[in-house]
PDB file of C-alpha atoms in Angstrom:
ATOM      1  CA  UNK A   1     -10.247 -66.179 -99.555  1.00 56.00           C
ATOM      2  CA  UNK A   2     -12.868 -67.697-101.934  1.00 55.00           C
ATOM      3  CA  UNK A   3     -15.983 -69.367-100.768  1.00 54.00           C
ATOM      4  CA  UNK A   4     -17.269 -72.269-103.211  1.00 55.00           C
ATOM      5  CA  UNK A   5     -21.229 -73.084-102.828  1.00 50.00           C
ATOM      6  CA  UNK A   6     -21.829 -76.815-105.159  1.00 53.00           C
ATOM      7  CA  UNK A   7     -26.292 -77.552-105.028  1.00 54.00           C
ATOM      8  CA  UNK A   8     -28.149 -79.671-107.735  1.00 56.00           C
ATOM      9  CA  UNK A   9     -30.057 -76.233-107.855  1.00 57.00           C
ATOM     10  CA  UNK A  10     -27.131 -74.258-109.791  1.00 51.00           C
ATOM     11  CA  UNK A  11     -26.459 -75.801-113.291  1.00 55.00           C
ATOM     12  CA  UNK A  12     -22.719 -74.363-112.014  1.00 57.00           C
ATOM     13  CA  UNK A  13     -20.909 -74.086-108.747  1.00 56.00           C
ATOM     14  CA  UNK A  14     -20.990 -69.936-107.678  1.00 59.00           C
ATOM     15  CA  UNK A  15     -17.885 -68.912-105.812  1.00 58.00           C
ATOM     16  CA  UNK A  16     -17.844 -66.101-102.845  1.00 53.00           C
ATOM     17  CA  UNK A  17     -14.964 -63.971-102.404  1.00 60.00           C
ATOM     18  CA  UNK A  18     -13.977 -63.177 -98.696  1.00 54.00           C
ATOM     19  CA  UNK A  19     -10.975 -60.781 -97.323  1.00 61.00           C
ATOM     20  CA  UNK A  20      -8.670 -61.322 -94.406  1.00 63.00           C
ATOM     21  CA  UNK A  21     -10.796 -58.888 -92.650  1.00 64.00           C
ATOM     22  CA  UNK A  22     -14.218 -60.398 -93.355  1.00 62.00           C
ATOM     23  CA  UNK A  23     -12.665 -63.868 -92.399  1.00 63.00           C
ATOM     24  CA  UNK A  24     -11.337 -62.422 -88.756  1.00 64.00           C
ATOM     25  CA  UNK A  25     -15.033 -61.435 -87.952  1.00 63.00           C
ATOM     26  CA  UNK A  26     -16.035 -64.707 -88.986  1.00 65.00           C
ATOM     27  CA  UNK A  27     -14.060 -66.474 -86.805  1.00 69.00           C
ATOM     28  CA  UNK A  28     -14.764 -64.338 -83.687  1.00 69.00           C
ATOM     29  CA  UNK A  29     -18.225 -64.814 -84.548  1.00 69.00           C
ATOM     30  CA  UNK A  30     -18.273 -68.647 -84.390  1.00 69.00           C
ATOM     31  CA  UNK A  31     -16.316 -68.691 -81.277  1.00 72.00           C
ATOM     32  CA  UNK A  32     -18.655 -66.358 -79.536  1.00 77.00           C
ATOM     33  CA  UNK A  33     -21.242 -68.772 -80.703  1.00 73.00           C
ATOM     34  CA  UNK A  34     -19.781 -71.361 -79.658  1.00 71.00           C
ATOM     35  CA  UNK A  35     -19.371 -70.239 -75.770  1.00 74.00           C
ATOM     36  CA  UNK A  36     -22.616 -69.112 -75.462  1.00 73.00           C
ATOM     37  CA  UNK A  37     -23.996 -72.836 -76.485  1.00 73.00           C
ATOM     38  CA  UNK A  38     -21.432 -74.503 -74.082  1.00 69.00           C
ATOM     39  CA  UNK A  39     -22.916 -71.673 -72.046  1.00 66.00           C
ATOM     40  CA  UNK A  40     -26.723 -72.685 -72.421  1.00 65.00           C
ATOM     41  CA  UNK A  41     -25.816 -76.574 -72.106  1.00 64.00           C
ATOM     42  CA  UNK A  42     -24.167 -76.000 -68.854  1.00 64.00           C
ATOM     43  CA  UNK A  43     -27.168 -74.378 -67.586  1.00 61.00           C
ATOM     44  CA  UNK A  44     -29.362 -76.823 -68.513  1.00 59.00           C
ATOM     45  CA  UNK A  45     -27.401 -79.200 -67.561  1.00 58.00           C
ATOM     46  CA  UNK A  46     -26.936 -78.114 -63.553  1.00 57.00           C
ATOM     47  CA  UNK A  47     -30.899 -76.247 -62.821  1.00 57.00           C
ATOM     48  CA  UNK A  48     -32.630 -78.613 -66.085  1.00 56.00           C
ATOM     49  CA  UNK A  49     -31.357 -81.988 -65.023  1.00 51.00           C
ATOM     50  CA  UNK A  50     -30.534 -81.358 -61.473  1.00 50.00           C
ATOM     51  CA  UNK A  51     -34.284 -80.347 -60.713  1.00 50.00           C
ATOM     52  CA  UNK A  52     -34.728 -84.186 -62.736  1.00 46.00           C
ATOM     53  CA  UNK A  53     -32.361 -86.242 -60.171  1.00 49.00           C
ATOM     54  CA  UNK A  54     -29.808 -86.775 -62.821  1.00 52.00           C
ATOM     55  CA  UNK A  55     -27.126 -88.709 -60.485  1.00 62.00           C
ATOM     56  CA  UNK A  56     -24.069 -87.010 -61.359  1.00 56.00           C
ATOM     57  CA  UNK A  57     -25.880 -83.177 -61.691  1.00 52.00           C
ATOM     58  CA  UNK A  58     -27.127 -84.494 -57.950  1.00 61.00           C
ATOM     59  CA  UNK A  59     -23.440 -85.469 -56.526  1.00 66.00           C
ATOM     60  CA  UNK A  60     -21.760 -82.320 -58.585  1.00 62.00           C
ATOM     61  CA  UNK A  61     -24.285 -79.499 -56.527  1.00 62.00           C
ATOM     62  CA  UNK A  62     -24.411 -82.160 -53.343  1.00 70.00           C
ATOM     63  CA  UNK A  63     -20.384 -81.779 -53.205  1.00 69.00           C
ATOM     64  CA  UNK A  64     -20.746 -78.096 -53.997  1.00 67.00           C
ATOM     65  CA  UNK A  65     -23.033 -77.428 -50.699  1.00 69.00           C
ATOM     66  CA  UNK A  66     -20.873 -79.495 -48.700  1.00 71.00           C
ATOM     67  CA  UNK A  67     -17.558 -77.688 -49.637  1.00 75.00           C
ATOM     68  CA  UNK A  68     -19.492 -74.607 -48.193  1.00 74.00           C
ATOM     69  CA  UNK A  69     -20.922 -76.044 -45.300  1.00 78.00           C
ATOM     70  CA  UNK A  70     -17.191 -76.956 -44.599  1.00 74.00           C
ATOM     71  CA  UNK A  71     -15.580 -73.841 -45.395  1.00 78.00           C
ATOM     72  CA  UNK A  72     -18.305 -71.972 -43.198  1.00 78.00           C
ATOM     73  CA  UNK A  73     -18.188 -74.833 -40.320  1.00 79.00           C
ATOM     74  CA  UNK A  74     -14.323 -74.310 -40.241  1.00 79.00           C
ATOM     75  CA  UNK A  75     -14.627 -70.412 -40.089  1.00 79.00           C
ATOM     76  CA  UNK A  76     -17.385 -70.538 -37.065  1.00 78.00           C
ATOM     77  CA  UNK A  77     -14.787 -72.785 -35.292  1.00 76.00           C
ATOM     78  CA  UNK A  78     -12.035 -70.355 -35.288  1.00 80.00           C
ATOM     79  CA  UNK A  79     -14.525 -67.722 -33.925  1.00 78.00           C
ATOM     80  CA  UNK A  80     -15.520 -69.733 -31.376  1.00 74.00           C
ATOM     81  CA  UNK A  81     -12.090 -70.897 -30.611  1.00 76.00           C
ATOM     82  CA  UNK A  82     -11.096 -67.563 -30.346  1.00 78.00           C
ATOM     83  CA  UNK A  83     -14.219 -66.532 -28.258  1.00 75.00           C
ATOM     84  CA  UNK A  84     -12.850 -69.664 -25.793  1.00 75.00           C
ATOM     85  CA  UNK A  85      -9.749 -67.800 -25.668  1.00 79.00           C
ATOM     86  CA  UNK A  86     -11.091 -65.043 -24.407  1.00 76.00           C
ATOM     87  CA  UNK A  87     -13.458 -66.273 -21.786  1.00 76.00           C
ATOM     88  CA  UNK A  88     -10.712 -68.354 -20.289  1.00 75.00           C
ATOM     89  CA  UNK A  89      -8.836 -64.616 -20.252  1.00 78.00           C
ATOM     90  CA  UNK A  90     -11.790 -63.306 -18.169  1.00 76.00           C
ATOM     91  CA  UNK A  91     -11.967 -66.043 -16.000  1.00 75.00           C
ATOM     92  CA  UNK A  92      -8.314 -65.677 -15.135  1.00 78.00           C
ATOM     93  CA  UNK A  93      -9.054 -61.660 -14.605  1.00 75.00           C
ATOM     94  CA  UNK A  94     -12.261 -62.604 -13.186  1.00 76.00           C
ATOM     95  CA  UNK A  95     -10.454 -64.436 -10.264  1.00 78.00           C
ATOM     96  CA  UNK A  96      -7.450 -61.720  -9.473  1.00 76.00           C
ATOM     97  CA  UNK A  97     -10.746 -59.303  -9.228  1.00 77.00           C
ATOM     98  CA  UNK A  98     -12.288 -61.769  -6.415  1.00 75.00           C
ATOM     99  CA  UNK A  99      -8.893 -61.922  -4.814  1.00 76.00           C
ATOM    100  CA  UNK A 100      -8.189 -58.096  -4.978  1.00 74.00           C
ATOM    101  CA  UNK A 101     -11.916 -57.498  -4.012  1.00 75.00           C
ATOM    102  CA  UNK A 102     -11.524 -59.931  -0.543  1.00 75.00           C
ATOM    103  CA  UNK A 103      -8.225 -57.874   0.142  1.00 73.00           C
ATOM    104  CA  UNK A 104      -9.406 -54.422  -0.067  1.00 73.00           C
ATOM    105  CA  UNK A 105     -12.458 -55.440   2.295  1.00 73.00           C
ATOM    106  CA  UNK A 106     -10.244 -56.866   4.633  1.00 72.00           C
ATOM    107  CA  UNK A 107      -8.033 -54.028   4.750  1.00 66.00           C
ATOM    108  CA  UNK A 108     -10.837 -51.253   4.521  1.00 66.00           C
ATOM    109  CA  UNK A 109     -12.352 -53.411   7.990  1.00 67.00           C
ATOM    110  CA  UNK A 110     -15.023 -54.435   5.387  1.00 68.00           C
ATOM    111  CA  UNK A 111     -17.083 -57.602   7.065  1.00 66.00           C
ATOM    112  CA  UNK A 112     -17.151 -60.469   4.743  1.00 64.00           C
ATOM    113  CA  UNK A 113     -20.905 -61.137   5.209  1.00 62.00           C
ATOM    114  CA  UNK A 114     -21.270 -57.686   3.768  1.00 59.00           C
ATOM    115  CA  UNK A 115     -19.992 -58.049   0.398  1.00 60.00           C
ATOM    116  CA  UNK A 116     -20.179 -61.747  -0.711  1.00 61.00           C
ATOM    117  CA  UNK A 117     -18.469 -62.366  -3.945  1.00 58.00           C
ATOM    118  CA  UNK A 118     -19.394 -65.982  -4.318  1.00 63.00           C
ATOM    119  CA  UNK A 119     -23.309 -64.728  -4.355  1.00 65.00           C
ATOM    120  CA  UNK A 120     -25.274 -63.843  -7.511  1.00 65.00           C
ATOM    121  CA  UNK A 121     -26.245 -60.390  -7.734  1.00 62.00           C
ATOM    122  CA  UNK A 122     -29.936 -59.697  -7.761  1.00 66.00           C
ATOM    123  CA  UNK A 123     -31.277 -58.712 -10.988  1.00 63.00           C
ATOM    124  CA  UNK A 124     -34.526 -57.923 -12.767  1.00 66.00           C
ATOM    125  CA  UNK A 125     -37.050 -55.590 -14.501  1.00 68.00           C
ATOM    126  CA  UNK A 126     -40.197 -55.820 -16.395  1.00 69.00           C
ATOM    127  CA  UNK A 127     -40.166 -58.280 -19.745  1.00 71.00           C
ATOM    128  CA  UNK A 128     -39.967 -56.218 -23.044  1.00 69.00           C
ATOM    129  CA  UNK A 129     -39.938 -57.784 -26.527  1.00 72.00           C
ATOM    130  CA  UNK A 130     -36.277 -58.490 -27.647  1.00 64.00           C
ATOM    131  CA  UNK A 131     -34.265 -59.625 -30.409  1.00 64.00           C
ATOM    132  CA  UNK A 132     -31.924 -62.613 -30.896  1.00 66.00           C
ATOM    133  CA  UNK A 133     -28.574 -62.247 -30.413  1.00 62.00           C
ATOM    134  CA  UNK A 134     -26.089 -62.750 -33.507  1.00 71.00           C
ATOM    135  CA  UNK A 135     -22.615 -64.243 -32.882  1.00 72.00           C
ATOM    136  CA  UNK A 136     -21.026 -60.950 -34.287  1.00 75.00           C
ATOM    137  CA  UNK A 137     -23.031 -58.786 -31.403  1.00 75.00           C
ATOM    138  CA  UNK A 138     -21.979 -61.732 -28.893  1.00 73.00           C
ATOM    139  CA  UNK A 139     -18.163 -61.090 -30.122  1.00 77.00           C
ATOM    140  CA  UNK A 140     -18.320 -57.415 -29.792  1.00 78.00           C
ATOM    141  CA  UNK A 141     -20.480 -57.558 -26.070  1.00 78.00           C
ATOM    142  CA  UNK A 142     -17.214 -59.809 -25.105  1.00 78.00           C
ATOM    143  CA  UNK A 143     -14.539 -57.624 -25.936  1.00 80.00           C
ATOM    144  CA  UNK A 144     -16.189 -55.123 -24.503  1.00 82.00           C
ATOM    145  CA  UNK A 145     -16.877 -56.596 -21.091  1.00 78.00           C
ATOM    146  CA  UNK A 146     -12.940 -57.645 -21.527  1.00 79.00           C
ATOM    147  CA  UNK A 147     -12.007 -54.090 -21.449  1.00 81.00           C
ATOM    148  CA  UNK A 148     -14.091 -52.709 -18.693  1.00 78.00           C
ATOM    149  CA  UNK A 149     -12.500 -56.032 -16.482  1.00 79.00           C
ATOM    150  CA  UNK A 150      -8.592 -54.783 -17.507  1.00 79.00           C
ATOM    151  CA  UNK A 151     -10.013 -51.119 -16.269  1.00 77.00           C
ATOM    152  CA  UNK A 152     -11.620 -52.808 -13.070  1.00 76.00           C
ATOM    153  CA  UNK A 153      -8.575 -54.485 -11.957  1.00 76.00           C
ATOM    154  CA  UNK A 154      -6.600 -51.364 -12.986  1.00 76.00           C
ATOM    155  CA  UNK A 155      -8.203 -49.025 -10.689  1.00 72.00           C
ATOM    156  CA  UNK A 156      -8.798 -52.034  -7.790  1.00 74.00           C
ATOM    157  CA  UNK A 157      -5.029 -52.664  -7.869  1.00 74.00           C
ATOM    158  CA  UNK A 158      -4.277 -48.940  -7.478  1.00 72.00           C
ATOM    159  CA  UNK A 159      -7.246 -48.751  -4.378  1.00 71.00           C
ATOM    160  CA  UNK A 160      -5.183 -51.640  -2.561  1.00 70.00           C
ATOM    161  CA  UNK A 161      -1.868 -50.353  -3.024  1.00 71.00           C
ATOM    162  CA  UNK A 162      -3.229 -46.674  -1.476  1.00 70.00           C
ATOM    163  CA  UNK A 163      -5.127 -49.207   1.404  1.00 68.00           C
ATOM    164  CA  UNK A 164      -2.349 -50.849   1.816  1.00 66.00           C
ATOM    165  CA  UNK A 165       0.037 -47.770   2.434  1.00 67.00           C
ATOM    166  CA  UNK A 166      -2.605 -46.250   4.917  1.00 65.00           C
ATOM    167  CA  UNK A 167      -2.890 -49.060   6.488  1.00 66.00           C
ATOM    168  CA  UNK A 168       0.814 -49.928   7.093  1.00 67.00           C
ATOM    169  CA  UNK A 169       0.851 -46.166   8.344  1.00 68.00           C
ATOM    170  CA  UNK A 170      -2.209 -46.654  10.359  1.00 71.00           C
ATOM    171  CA  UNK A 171      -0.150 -49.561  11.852  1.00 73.00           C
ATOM    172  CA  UNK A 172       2.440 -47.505  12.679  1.00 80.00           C
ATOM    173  CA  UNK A 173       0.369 -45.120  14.999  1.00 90.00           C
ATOM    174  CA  UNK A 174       0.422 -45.693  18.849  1.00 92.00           C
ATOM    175  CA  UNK A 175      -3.493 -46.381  19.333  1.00 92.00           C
ATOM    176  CA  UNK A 176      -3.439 -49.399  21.312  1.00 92.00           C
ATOM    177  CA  UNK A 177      -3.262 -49.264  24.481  1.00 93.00           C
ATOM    178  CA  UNK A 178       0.279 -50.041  26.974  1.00 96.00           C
ATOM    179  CA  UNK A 179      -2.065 -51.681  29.686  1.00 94.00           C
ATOM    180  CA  UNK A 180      -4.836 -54.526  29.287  1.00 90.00           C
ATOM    181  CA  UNK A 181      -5.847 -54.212  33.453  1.00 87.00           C
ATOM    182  CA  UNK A 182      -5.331 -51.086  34.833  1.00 82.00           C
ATOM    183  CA  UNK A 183      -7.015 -47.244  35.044  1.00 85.00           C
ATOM    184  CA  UNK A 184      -6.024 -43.605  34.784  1.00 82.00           C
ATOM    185  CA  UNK A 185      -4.780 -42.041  37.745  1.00 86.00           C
ATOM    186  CA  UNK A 186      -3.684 -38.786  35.953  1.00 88.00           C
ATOM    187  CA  UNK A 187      -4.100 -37.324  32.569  1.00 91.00           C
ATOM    188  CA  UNK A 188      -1.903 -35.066  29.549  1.00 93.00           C
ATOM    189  CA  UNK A 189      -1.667 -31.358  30.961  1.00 92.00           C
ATOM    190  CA  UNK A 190      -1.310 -29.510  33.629  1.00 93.00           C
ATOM    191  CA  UNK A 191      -1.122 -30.239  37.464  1.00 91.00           C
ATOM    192  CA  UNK A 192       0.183 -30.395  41.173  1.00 89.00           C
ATOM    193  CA  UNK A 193       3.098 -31.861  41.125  1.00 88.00           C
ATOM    194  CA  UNK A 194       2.919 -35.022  43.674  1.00 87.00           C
ATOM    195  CA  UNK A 195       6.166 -34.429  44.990  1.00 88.00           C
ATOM    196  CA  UNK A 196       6.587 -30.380  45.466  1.00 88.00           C
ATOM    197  CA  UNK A 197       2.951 -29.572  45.205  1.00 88.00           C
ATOM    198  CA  UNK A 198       3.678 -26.879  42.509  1.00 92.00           C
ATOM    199  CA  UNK A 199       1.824 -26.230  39.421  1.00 92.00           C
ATOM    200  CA  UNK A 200       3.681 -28.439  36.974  1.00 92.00           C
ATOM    201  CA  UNK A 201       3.289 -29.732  33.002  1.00 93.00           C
ATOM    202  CA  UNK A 202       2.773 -33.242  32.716  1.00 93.00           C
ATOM    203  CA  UNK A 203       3.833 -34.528  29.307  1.00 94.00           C
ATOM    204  CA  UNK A 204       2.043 -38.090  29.444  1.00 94.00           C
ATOM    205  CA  UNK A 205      -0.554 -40.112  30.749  1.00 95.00           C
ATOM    206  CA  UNK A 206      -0.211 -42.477  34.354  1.00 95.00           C
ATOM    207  CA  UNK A 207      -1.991 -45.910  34.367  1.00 95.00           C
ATOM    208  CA  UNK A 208      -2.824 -47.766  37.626  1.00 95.00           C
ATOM    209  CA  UNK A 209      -1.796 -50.982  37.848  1.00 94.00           C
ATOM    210  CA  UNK A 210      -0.412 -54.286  39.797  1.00 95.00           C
ATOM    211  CA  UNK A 211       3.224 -54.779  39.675  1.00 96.00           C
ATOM    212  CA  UNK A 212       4.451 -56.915  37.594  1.00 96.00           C
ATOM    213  CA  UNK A 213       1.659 -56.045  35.253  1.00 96.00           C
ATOM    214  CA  UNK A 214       2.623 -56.467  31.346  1.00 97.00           C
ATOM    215  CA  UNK A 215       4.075 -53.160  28.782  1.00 98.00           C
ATOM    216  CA  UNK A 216       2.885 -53.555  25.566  1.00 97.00           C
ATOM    217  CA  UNK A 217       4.353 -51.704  22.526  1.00 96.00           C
ATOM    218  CA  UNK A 218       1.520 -49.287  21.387  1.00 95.00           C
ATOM    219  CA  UNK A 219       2.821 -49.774  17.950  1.00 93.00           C
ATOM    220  CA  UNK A 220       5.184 -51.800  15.983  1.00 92.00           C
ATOM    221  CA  UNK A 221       8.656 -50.298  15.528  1.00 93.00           C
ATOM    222  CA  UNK A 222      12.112 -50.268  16.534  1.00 95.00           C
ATOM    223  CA  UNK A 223      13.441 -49.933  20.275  1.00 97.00           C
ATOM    224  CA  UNK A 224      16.017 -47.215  20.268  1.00 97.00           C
ATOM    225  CA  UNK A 225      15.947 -46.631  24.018  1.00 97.00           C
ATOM    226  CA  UNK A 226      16.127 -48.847  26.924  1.00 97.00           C
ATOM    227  CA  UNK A 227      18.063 -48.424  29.981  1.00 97.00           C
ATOM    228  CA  UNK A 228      17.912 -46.913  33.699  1.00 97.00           C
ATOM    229  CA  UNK A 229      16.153 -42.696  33.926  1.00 96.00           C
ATOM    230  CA  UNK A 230      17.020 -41.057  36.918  1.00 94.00           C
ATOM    231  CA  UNK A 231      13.236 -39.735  36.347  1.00 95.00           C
ATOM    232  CA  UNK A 232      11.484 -42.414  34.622  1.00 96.00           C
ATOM    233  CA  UNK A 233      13.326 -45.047  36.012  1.00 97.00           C
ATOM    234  CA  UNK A 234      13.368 -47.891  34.265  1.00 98.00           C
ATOM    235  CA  UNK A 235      12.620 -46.796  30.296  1.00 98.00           C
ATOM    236  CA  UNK A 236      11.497 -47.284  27.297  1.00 98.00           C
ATOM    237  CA  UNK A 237      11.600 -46.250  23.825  1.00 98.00           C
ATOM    238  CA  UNK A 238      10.051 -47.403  20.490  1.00 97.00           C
ATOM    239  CA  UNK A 239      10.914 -45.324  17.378  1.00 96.00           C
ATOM    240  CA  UNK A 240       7.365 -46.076  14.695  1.00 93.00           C
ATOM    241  CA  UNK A 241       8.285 -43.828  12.338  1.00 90.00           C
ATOM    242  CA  UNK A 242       7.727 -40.574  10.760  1.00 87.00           C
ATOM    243  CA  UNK A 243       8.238 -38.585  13.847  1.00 92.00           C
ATOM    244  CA  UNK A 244       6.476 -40.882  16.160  1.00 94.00           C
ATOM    245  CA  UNK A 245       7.789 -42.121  19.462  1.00 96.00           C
ATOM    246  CA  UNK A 246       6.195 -44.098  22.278  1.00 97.00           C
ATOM    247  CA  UNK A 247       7.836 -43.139  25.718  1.00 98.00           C
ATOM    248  CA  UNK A 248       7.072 -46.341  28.890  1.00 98.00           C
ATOM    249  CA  UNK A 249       8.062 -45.336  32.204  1.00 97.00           C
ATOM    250  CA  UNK A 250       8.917 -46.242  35.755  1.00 97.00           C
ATOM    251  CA  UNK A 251       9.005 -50.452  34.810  1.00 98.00           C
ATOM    252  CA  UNK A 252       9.824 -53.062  37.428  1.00 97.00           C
ATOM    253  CA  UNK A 253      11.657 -54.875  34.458  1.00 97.00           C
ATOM    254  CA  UNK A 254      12.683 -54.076  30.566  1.00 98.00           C
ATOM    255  CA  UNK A 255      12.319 -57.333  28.619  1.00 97.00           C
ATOM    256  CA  UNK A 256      13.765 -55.561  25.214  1.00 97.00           C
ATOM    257  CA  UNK A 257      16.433 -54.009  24.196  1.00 96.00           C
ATOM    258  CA  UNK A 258      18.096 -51.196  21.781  1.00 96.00           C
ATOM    259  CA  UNK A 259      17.591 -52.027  18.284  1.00 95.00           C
ATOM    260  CA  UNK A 260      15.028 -54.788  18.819  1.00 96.00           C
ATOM    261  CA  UNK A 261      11.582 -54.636  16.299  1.00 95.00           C
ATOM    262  CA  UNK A 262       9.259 -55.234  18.470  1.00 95.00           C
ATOM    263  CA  UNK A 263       4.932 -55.537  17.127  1.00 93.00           C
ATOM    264  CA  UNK A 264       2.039 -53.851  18.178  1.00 92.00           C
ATOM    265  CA  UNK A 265       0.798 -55.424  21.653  1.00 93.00           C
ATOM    266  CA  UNK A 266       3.993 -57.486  22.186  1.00 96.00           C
ATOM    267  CA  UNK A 267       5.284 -57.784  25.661  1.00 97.00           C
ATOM    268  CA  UNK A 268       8.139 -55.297  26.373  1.00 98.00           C
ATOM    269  CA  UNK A 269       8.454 -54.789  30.027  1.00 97.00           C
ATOM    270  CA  UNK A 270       6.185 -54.872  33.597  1.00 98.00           C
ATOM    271  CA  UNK A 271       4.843 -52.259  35.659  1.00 97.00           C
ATOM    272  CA  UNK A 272       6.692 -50.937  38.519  1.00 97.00           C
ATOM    273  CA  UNK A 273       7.841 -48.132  40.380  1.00 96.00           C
ATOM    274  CA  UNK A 274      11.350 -47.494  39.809  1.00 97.00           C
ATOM    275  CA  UNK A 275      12.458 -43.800  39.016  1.00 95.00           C
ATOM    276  CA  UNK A 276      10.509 -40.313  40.447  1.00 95.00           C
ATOM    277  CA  UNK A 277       7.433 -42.192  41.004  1.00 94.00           C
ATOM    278  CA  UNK A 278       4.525 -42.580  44.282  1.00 94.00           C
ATOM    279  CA  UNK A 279       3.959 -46.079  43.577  1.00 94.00           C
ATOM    280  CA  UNK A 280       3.394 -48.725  40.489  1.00 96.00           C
ATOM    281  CA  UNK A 281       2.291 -47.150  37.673  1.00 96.00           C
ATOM    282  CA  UNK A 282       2.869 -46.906  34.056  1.00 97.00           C
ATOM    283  CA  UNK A 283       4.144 -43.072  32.350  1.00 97.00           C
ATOM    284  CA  UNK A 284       2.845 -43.432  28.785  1.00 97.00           C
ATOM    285  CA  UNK A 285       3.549 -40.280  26.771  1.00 97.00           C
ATOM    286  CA  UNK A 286       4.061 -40.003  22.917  1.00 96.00           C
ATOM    287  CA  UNK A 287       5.942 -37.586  21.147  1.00 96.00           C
ATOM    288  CA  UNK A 288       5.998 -36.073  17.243  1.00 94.00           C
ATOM    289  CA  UNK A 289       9.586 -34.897  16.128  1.00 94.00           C
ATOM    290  CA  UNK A 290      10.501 -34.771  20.149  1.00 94.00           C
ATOM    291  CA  UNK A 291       7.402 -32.502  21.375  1.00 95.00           C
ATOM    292  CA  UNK A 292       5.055 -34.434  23.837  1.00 95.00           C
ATOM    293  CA  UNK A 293       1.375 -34.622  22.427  1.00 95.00           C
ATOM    294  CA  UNK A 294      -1.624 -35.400  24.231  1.00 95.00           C
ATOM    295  CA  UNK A 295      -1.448 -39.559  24.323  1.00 94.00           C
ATOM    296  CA  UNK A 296      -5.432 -40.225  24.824  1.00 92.00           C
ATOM    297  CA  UNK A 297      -5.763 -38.610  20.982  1.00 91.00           C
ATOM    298  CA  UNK A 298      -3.580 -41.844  19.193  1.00 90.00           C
ATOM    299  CA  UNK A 299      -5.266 -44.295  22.111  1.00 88.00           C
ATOM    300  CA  UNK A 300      -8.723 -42.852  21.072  1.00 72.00           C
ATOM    301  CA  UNK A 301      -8.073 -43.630  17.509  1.00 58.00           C
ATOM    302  CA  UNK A 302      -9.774 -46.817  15.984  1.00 55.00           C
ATOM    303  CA  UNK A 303      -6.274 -49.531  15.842  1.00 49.00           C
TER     304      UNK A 303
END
């Protein structure tokens, strides 16, 4: 490639000879050049003239900031949208807690008055110098109270269900007592017999009372005997369970029959005298897998 330089200096034109090689670097040269000024003038342009009020500079960096302020409005939403979520999760866990929490006190004979979970729990301490709390330490304090509520109601759940069985079972033991009106006229053990005067086991307990006088079932459960005892006269029997039976004796009447559920404290026959018996009473004994136990140690029990 030849190069031709004409001036009214030379009396002739001079000519410069260039390569293919020398003309490549040329070229790359000049473009380089050529960014960098577009380069410069940009810069000018946006921080020279801005800083001057230029209107379209202003409107260009104006539209720039608010395109962020969007993008960054748009991305706090979805946190806090999400955060929403969350609390309305805790609210919802927050409430089965309460609900669980009234249950187990009612079934662990906890007073209401004792553990209010409407009130505000008392806190405090001295003041010490804090910090602010960033939305990213708010998020994390969240998830983490999330968790320890999934744990609470976890192990709550698993406390009623083991209240619950203990107290179905408690349910099923005869502690309440056969007689509302009435008193002891002989007790579990050994004695005179009343009718040969011998030394004699007695397998129950005898309550005084009126004729006519109501049974009630000791315990929920199911009758499985009923019917006429040439020694206890008219009797009794309620099946509760794991071994358990409640034995009534000597009734004027038997107002239940075989098979019947009956519930703890309902009305299943009268006192009388009917059978080996002195006069109206009520035989109360309770046996475990068919051996007679001592009955004041269920009747003692809290119901």
């Amino acid at each position: 490639m030849n190069i031709i330089f004409v001036s009214s200096r030379f009396t002739k034109a001079r000519t410069l000879c260039v390569d293919r090689c020398q003309t490549g670097v040329l070229l790359a040269g000049g473009l380089m050049l050529f960014i960098l000024m577009s380069g410069l003038f940009g810069y000018l342009i946006l921080f020279q003239f801005g800083g001057l009020q230029v209107p379209l500079v202003q409107k260009l960096l104006i539209s720039s900031q608010q395109t962020e302020t969007a993008k960054n409005r748009e991305a706090m939403q979805q946190r806090l949208s999400a955060m929403a979520i969350k609390v309305g999760e805790m609210q919802a866990q927050v409430m089965r807690l309460e609900a669980l929490g009234e249950r187990v006190a009612k079934v662990a004979g906890i007073k209401k008055e004792e553990i209010n979970f409407d009130r505000k729990p008392g806190r405090g301490g001295m003041f010490k110098p804090g910090e602010s709390v960033s939305l990213g330490d708010f998020e994390g304090e969240l998830s983490k109270l999330a968790r320890v509520l999934d744990d609470r109601t976890d192990h709550l759940a698993v406390l009623d269900a083991m209240l619950s069985r203990e107290s179905v079972r408690r349910a099923a033991l005869p502690t309440a007592s056969p007689i509302s009106i009435g008193f002891f006229s002989s007790n579990y053990g050994w004695r005179l017999d009343p009718f040969t005067g011998q030394r004699a086991m007695h397998e129950g307990v005898d309550f005084v009372a009126e004729p006519g006088t109501p049974i009630k079932a000791a315990a929920g459960g199911i009758v499985i005997y009923s019917d006429y005892h040439p020694g206890y006269g008219n009797m009794l029997e309620v099946d509760h369970g794991n071994g358990l039976i409640s034995r009534y004796g000597h009734a004027s009447k038997r107002l239940v029959k075989e098979g019947d559920v009956v519930l703890r404290g309902q009305k299943i026959g009268e006192v009388g005298s009917t059978g080996r018996s002195t006069g109206p009473h009520l035989h109360f004994e309770v046996l475990l897998n068919g051996t007679p136990q001592n009955p004041t140690r269920y009747l003692n029990l809290p119901g």
